[in-house]
Coordinates of C-alpha atoms and ligand atoms in Angstrom, one line a residue:
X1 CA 1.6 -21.9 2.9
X2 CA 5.4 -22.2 2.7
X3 CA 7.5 -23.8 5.4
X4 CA 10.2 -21.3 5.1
X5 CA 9.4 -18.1 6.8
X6 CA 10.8 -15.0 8.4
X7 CA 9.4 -13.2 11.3
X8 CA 10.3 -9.9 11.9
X9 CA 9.5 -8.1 15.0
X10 CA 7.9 -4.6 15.1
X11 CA 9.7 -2.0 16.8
X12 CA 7.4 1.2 15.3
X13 CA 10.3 2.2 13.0
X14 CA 8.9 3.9 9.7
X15 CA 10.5 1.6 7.3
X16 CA 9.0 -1.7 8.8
X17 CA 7.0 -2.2 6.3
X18 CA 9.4 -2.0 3.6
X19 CA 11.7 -4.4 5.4
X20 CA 8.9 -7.2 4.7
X21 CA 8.3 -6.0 1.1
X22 CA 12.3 -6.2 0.6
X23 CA 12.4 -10.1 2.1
X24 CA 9.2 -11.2 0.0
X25 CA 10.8 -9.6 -2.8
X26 CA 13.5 -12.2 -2.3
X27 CA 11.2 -14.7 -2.5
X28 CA 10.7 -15.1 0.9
X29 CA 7.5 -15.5 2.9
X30 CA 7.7 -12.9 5.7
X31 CA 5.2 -11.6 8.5
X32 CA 5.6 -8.7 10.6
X33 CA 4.2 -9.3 14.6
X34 CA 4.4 -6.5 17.4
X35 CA 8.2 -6.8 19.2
X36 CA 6.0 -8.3 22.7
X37 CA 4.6 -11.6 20.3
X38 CA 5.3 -14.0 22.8
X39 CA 7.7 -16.6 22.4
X40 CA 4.9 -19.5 22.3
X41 CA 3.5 -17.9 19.1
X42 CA 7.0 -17.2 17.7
X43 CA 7.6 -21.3 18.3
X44 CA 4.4 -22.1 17.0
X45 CA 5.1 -20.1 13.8
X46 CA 8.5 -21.4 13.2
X47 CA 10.5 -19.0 11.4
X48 CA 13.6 -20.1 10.1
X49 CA 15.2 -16.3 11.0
X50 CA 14.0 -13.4 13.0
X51 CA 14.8 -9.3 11.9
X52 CA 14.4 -7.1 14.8
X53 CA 13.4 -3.8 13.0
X54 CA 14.2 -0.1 14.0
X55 CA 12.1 2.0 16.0
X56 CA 12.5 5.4 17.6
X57 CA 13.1 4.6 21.3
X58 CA 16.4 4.2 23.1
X59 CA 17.4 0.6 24.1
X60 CA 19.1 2.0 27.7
X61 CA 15.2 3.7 28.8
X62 CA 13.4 1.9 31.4
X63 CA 10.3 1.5 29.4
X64 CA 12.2 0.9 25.9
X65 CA 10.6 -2.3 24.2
X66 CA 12.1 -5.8 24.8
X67 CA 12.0 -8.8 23.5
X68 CA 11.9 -12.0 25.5
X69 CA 15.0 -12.9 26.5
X70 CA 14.2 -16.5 25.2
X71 CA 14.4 -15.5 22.0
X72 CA 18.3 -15.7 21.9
X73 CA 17.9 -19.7 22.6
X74 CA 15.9 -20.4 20.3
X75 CA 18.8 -21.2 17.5
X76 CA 17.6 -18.8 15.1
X77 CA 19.5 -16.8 13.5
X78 CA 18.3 -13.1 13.9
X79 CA 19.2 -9.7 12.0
X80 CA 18.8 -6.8 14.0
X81 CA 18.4 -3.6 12.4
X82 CA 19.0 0.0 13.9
X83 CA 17.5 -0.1 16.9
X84 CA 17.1 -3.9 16.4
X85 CA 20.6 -3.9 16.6
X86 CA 21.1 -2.0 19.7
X87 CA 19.0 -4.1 21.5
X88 CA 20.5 -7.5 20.6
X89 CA 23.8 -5.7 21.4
X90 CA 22.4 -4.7 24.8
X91 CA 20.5 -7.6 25.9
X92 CA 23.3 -9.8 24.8
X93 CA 25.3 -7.3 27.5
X94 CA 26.8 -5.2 25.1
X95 CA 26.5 -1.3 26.0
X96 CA 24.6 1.5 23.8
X97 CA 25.0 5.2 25.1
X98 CA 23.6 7.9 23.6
X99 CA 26.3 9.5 21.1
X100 CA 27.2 12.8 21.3
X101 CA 26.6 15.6 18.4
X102 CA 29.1 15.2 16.4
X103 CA 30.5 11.9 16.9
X104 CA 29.1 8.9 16.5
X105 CA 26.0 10.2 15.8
X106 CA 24.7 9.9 11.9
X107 CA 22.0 11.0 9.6
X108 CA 21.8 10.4 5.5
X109 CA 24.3 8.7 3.0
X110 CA 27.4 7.3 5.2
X111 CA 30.5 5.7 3.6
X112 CA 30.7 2.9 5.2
X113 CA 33.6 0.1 5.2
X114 CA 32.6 -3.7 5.5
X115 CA 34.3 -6.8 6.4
X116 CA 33.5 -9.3 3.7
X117 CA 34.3 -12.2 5.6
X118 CA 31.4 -11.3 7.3
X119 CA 28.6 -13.6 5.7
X120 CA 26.2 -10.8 5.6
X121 CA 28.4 -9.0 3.7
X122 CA 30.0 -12.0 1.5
X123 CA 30.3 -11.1 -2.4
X124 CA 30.2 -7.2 -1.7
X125 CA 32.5 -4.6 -2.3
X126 CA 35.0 -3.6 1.1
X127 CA 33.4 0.1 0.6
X128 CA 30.0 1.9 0.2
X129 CA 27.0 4.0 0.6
X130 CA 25.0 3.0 3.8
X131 CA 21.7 5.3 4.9
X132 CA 22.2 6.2 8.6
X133 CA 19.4 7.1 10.9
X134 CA 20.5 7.1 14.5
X135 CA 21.5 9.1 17.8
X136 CA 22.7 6.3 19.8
X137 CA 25.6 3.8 19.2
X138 CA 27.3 0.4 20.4
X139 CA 30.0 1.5 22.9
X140 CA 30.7 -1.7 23.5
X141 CA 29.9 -5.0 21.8
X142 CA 28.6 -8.0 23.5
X143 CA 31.0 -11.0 24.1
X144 CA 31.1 -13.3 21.3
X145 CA 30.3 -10.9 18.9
X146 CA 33.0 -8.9 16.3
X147 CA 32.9 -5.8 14.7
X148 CA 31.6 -6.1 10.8
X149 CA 31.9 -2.9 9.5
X150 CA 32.6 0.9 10.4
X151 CA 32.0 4.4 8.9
X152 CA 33.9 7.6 9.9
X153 CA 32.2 8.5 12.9
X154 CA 31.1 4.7 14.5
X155 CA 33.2 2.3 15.3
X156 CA 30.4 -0.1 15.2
X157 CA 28.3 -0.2 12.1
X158 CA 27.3 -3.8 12.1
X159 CA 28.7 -6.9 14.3
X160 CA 27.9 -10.4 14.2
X161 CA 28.9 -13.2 15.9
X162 CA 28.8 -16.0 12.9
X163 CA 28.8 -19.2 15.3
X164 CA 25.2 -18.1 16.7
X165 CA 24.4 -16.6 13.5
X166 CA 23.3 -12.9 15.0
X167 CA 24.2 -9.8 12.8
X168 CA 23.2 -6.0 13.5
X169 CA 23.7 -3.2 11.4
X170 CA 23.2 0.3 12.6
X171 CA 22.5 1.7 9.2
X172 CA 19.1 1.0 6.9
X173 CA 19.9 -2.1 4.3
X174 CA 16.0 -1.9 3.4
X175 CA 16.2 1.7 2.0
X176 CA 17.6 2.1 -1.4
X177 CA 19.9 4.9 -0.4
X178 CA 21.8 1.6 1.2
X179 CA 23.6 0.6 -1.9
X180 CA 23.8 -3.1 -1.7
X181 CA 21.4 -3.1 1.0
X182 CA 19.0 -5.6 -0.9
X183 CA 21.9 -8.0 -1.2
X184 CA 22.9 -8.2 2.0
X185 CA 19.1 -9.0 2.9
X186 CA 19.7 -11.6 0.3
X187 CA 22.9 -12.6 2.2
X188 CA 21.3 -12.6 5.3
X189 CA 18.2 -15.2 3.7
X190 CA 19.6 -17.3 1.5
X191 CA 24.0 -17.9 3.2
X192 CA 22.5 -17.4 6.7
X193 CA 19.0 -18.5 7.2
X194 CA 19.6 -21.1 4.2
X195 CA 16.3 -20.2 2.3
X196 CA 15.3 -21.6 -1.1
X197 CA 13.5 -18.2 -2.5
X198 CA 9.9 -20.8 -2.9
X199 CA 7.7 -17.9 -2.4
X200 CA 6.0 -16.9 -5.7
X201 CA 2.4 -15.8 -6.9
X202 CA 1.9 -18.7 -8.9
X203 CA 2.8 -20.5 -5.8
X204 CA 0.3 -18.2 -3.2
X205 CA -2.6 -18.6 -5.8
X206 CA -2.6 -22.5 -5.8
X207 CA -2.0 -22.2 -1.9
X208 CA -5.2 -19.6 -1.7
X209 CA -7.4 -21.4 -3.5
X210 CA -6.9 -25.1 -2.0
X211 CA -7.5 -23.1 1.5
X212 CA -10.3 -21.2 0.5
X213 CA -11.9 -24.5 -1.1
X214 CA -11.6 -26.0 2.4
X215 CA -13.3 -23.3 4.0
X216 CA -15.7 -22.3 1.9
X217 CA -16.7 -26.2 1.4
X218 CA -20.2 -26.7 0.1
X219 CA -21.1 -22.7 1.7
X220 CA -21.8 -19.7 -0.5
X221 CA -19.8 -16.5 -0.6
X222 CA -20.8 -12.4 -1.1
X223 CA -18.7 -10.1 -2.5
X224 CA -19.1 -6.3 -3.2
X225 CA -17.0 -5.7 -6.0
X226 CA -15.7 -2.0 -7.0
X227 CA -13.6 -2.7 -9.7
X228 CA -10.5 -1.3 -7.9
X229 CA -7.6 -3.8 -7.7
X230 CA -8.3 -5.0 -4.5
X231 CA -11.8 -6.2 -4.6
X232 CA -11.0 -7.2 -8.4
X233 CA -8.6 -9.7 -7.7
X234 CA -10.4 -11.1 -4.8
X235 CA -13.7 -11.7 -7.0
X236 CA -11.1 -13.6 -9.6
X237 CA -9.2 -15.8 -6.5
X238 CA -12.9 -16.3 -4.7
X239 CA -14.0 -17.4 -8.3
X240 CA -11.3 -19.8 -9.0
X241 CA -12.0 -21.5 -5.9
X242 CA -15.1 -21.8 -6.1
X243 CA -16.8 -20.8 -9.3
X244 CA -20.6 -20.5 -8.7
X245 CA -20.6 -20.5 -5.0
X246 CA -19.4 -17.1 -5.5
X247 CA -22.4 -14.3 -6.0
X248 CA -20.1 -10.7 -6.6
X249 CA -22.2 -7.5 -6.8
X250 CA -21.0 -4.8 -8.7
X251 CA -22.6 -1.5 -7.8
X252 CA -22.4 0.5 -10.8
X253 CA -22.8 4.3 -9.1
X254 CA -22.2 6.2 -11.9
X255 CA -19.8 8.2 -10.6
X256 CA -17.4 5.9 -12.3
X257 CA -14.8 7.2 -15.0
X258 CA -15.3 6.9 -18.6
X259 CA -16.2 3.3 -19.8
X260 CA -15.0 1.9 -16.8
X261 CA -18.3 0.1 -15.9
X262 CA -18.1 -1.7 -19.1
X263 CA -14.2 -2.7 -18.6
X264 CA -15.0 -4.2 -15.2
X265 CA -17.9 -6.2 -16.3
X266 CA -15.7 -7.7 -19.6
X267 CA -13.0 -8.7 -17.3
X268 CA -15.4 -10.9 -15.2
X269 CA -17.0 -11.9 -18.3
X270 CA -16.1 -15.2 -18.7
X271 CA -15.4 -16.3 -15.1
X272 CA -17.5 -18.8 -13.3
X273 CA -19.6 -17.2 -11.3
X274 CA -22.8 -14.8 -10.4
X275 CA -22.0 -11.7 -11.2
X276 CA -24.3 -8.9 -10.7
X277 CA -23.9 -5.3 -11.9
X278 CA -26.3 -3.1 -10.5
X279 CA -26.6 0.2 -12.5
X280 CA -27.4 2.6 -9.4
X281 CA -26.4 5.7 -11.2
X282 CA -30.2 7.7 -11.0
X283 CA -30.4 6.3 -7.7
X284 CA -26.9 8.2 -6.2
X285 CA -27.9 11.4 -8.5
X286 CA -30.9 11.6 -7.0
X287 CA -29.4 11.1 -3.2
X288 CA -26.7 13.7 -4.3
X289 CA -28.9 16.5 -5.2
X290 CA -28.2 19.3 -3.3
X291 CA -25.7 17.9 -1.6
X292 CA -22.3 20.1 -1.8
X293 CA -20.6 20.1 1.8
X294 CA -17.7 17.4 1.4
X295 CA -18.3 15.5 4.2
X296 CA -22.1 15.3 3.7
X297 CA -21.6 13.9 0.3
X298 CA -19.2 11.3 1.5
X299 CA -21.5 10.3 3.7
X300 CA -24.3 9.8 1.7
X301 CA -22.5 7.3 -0.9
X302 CA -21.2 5.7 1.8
X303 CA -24.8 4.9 2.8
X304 CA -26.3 4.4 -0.2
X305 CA -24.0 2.3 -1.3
X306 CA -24.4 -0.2 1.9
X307 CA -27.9 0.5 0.9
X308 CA -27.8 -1.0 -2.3
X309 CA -25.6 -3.6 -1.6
X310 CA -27.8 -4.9 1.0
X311 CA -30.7 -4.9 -1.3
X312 CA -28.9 -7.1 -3.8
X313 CA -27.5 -9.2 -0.6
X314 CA -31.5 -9.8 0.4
X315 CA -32.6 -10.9 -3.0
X316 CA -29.4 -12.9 -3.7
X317 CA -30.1 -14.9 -0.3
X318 CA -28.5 -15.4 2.7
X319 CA -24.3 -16.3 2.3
X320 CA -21.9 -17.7 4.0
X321 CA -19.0 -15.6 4.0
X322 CA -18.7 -12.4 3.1
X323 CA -15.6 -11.4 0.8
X324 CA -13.4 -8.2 1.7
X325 CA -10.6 -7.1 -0.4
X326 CA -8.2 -6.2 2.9
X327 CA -4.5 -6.4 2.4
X328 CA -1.7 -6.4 4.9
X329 CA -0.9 -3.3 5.2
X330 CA -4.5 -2.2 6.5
X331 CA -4.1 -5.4 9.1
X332 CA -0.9 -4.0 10.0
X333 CA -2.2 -0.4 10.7
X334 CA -4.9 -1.2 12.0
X335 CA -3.0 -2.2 15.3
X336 CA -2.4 1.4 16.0
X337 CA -3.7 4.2 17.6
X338 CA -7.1 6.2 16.1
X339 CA -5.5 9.5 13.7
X340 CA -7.2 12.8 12.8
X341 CA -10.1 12.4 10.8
X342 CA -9.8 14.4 7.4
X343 CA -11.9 12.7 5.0
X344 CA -14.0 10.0 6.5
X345 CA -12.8 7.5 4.1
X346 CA -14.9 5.5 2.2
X347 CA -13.9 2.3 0.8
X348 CA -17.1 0.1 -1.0
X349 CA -17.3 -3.7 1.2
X350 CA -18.2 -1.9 4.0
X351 CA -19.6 -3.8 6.4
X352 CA -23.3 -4.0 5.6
X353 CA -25.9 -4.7 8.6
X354 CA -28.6 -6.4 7.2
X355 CA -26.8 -8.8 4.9
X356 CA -26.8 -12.6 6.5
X357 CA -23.8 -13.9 6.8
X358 CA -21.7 -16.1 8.7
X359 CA -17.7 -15.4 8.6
X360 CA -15.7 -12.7 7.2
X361 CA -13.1 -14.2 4.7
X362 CA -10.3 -11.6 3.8
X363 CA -8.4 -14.2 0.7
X364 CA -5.4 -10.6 0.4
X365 CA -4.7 -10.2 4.3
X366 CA -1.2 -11.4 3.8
X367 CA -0.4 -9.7 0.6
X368 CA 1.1 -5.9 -0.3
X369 CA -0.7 -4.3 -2.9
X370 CA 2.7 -5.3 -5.6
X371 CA 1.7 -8.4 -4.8
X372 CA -1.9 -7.8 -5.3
X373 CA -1.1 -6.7 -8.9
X374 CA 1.4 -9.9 -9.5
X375 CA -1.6 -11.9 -8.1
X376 CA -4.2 -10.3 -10.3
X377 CA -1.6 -10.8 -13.5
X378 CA -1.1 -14.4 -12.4
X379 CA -5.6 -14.9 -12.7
X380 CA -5.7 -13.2 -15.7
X381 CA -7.3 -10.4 -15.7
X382 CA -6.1 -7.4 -17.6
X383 CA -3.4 -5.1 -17.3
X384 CA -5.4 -2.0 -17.1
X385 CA -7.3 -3.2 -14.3
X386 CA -4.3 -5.0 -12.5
X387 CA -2.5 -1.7 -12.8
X388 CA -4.8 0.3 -12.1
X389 CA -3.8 4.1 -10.1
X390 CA -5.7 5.0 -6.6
X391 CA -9.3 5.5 -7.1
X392 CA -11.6 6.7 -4.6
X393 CA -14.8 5.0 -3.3
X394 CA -17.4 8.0 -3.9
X395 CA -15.6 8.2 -7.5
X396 CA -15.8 11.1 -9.5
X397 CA -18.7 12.8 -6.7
X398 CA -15.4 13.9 -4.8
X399 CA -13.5 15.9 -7.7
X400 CA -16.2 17.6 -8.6
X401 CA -16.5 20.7 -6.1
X402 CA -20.3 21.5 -4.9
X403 CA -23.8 19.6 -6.7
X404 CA -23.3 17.0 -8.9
X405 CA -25.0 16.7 -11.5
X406 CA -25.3 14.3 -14.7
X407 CA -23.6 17.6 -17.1
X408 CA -21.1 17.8 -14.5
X409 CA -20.6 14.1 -14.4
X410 CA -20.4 14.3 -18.4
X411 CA -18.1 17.2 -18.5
X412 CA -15.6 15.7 -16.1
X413 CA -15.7 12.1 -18.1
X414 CA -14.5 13.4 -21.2
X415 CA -11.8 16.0 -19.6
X416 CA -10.3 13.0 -17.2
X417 CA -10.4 10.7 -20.1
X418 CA -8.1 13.4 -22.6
X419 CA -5.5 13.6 -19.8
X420 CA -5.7 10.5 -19.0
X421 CA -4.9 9.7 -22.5
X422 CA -2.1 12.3 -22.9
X423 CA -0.1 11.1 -19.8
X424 CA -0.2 7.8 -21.4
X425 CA 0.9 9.3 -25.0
X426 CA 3.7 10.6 -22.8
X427 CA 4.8 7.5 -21.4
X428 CA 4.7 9.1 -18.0
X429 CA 1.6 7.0 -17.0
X430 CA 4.0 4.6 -15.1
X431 CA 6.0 7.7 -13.2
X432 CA 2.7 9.4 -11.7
X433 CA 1.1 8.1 -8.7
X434 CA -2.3 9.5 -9.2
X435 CA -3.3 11.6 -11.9
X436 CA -6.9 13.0 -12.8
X437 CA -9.3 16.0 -13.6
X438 CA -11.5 17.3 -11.4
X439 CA -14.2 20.0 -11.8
X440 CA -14.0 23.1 -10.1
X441 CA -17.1 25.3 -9.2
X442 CA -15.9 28.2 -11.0
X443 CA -17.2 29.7 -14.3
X444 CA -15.3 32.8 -15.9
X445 CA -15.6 34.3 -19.3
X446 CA -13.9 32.8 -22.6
X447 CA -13.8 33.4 -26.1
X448 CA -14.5 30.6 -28.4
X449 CA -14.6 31.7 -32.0
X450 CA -16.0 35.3 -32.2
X451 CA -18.5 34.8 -29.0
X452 CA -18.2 35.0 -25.6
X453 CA -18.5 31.8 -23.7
X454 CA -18.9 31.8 -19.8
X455 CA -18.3 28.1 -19.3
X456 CA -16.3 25.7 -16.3
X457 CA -12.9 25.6 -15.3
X458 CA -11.2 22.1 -15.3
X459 CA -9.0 21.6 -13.1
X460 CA -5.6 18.7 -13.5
X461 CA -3.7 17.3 -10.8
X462 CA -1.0 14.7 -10.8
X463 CA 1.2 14.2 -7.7
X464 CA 4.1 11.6 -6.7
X465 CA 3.9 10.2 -4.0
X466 CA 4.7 6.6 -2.1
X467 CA 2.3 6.5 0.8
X468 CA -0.2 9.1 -0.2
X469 CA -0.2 10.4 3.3
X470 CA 2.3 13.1 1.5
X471 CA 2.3 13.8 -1.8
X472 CA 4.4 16.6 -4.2
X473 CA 3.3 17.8 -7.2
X474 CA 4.1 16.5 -10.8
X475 CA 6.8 18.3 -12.6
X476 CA 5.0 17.2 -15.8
X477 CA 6.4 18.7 -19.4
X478 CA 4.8 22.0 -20.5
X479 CA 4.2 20.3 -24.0
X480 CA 1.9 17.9 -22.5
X481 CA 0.1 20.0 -20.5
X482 CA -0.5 22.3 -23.5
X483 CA -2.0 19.4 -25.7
X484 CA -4.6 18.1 -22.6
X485 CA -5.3 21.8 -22.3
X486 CA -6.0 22.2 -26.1
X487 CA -7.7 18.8 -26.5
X488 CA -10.0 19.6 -23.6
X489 CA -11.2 23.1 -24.5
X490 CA -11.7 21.8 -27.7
X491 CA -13.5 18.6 -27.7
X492 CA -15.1 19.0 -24.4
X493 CA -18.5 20.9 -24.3
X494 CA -19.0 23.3 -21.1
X495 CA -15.2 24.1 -20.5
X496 CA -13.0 27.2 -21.1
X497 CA -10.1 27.0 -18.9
X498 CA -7.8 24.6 -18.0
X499 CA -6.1 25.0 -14.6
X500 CA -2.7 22.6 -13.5
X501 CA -2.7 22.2 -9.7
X502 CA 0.9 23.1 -8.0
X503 CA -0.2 22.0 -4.4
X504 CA 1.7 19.8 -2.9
X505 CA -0.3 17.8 0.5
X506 CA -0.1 19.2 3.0
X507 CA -1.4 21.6 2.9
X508 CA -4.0 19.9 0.1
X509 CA -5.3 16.7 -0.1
X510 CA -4.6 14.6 -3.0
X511 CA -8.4 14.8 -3.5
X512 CA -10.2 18.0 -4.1
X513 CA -13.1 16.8 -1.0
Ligands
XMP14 P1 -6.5 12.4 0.1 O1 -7.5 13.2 -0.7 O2 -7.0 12.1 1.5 O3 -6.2 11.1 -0.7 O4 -5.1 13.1 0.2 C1 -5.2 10.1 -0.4 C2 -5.5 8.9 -1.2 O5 -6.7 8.3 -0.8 C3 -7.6 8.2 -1.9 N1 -9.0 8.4 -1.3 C4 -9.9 7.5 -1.1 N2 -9.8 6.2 -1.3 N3 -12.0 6.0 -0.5 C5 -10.9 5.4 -1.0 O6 -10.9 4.2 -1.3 C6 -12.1 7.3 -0.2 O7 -13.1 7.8 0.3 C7 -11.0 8.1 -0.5 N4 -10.7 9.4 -0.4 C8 -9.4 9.6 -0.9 C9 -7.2 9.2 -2.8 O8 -7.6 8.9 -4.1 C10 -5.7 9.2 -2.7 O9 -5.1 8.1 -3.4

């Protein structure tokens, strides 16, 4: 792993996570660790620079989250952010009161003016756009420290005090509504924490696979592979590192798009390594009939996939380690509280019971999913898998709306496959977050040619989204939709009508169950 490292400390703001995207795409190695990490494990992972991020308590609360106060001797310099900022400014004994409406108080696109002498600012222009987000403000600054920038309605946008090397900054720099925001992170790296930009994929993978080698040593590893980018680029790291020690099952559930069976076993073709794809497609059909409540057929998958997995696991033999595909934003999220249950999720490398094995080994738990991708480019495998859009575990058993059925299945093959084809035609493949037909459970009455038909309705659905826990609606061209529309009616056998889905989430899901 690289020496040079930035810790940033969690204060539950929303754009946390971006803020460590935004520093590793500097070339940075960065973790994010709850604001309480105590200052032995801070020491013992010896950052060169600490971020304090925002979060949406108020510094002056009793119960507002602190850091330890030991932090500030620590010589590090530190960047707080927001409410990162108010607390460095408070604990320093600055003084943040809560501003009143209409004064200091801001929300959205703020000119704001910077002093450039300021090295968080160096390089940038005296004037611009800064993203404001906050209802208290710096009344007063702590001693030592001077004021770095302002805007129209606060007096303090950002103050540093250079000889200790500690900068706040009321307003967002990790958003890209801040207009140089990205280059004063860059400032605050490279002039004030003095980093040399060393962390790079080509860099992680010969990192990954000298550790993995170590722990792995002479043991044997299992991995339930998907064919989703996660598990896929795990199976090519695991395999790089240790070639045949490596057993990956590929459950083939036939609920899979069109060829894409095929086009995950050719990009493991040549790889050192067992690979085993189990064609389980009769198998799930048959577990599926009569299945058509949502929740019940997730269920049932779910199971049989574990089911099926184990069975391979058994004849395979025991293993060492078992591979997951995690990555870090599921190990960041999963430090907080249980939400709602809408869809019980289902993701395949599920934790089987009666598979032996010793250790978990997660090779992605410090990566993003861009990172992922760049990973998966770096190993070679191809660009349509490393690229790949969201695709859900029970596959194509979820967007089709009651029984499936192996006509259904065909049906909604060849119609995903047209539009899938058609948004690529368009050049809009990149600009959609998730795009796909489902089948709906509706028949009506056509005419094809001088007969009646009384066929399926297909349903298409794209949406934008960055998260996917909301999601709008693609605005896509009327042409396109036209020719998918066309192409399906026509070369698809069973189908009538083509619907286009206008519903945003919420109140939908992305996925139709
Ligand atoms: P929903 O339908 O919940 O989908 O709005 C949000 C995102 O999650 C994906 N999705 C799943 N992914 N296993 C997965 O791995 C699942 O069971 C599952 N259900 C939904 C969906 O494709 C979308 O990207």
């Amino acid at each position: 792993m690289t020496e040079q490292k930035i810790l940033i400390l969690d204060f539950g703001g929303q754009y946390n996570q971006l803020i460590a995207r935004r520093v590793r795409e500097h070339h940075v190695y960065c973790e994010l660790r709850p604001y309480d990490t105590p200052l032995e494990e801070i020491r013992r992972f010896a950052p060169m620079g600490l971020i304090f991020t925002g979060g949406p308590n108020s510094v002056y609360l009793p119960d507002a989250p602190r850091v330890d106060p030991g932090i500030f001797a620590l010589g590090l310099p530190i960047l707080g952010i927001c409410y990162g900022c108010q607390l460095l400014s408070q604990m320093l004994g600055g003084r943040v009161v809560p501003a009143q409406a209409d004064s200091a108080r801001e929300y959205g696109k703020t000119e704001t003016f910077f002093d450039t002498d300021c090295a968080l600012f160096k390089g940038l222009p005296g004037q611009s756009v800064t993203w404001m987000s906050h209802g208290d403000y710096m009344a007063r600054i702590p001693a030592g420290f001077r004021l770095a920038a302002h805007s129209a309605a606060c007096p303090t946008a950002a103050i540093c005090d250079e000889e200790r090397r500690f900068y706040g900054v009321q307003f967002h720099p990790e958003v890209n509504h801040t207009a140089y925001g990205s280059q004063m992170l860059r400032n605050f790296l490279y002039e004030i924490c003095g980093a040399a930009g060393d962390w790079t994929m080509a860099g992680y993978r010969e990192q990954a696979v000298a550790a993995i080698r170590e722990k792995v040593g002479g043991g044997r590893a299992l991995l339930a592979l998907s064919g989703g980018v996660d598990s896929s680029v795990a199976a090519a790291l695991m395999a790089e590192a240790i070639g045949e020690q490596l057993s990956c099952v590929f459950v083939d559930h036939g609920l899979l798009r069109k060829d894409e069976g095929d086009e995950v076993e050719a990009a493991f073709a040549g790889r050192a390594m067992h690979f085993h794809r189990i064609d389980a497609g009769p198998r799930f059909l048959a577990r599926l009939s009569g299945v058509t409540e949502p929740e019940q057929k997730r269920k049932a998958i779910g199971e049989e996939f574990i089911r099926v997995f184990e069975e391979a696991g058994r004849q395979i033999g025991a293993a060492d380690f078992l591979v997951q595909g995690t990555i870090y934003p599921d190990v960041i999220e999963s430090g907080k509280g249980p939400a709602a249950v809408i869809k019980s999720h289902h993701n395949v490398g599920g934790l089987p019971e009666h598979v032996a094995f010793r250790e978990i080994l997660e090779p992605l738990r410090l990566l993003f999913k861009d990172e992922v991708r760049q990973l998966g480019r770096e190993l070679g495998l191809p660009e349509a898998l490393v690229s790949r859009q969201p695709f859900p575990g029970p596959g194509l058993a979820i967007r089709i709306i009651g029984e499936v059925t192996e006509e259904k299945l065909r049906i909604l093959r060849e119609a995903d496959a047209i539009f899938r084809q058609e948004i690529a035609a368009a050049g809009l493949a990149g600009q959609c977050s998730q795009y796909f037909a489902a089948l709906t459970n509706l028949r009506s009455v056509g005419v094809m040619g001088d007969g009646r038909s009384y066929d399926w309705a297909v349903a298409l659905r794209s949406v934008q989204t960055g998260d996917f826990m909301t999601a709008d609606w693609t605005r896509l061209p009327y042409e396109l939709l036209d020719r998918a529309s066309v192409r399906i009616v026509n070369e698809v056998r069973g189908v009538n009508r083509v619907l286009y889905d206008i519903t945003s989430k919420p109140p939908a899901t992305v996925e139709y169950e």
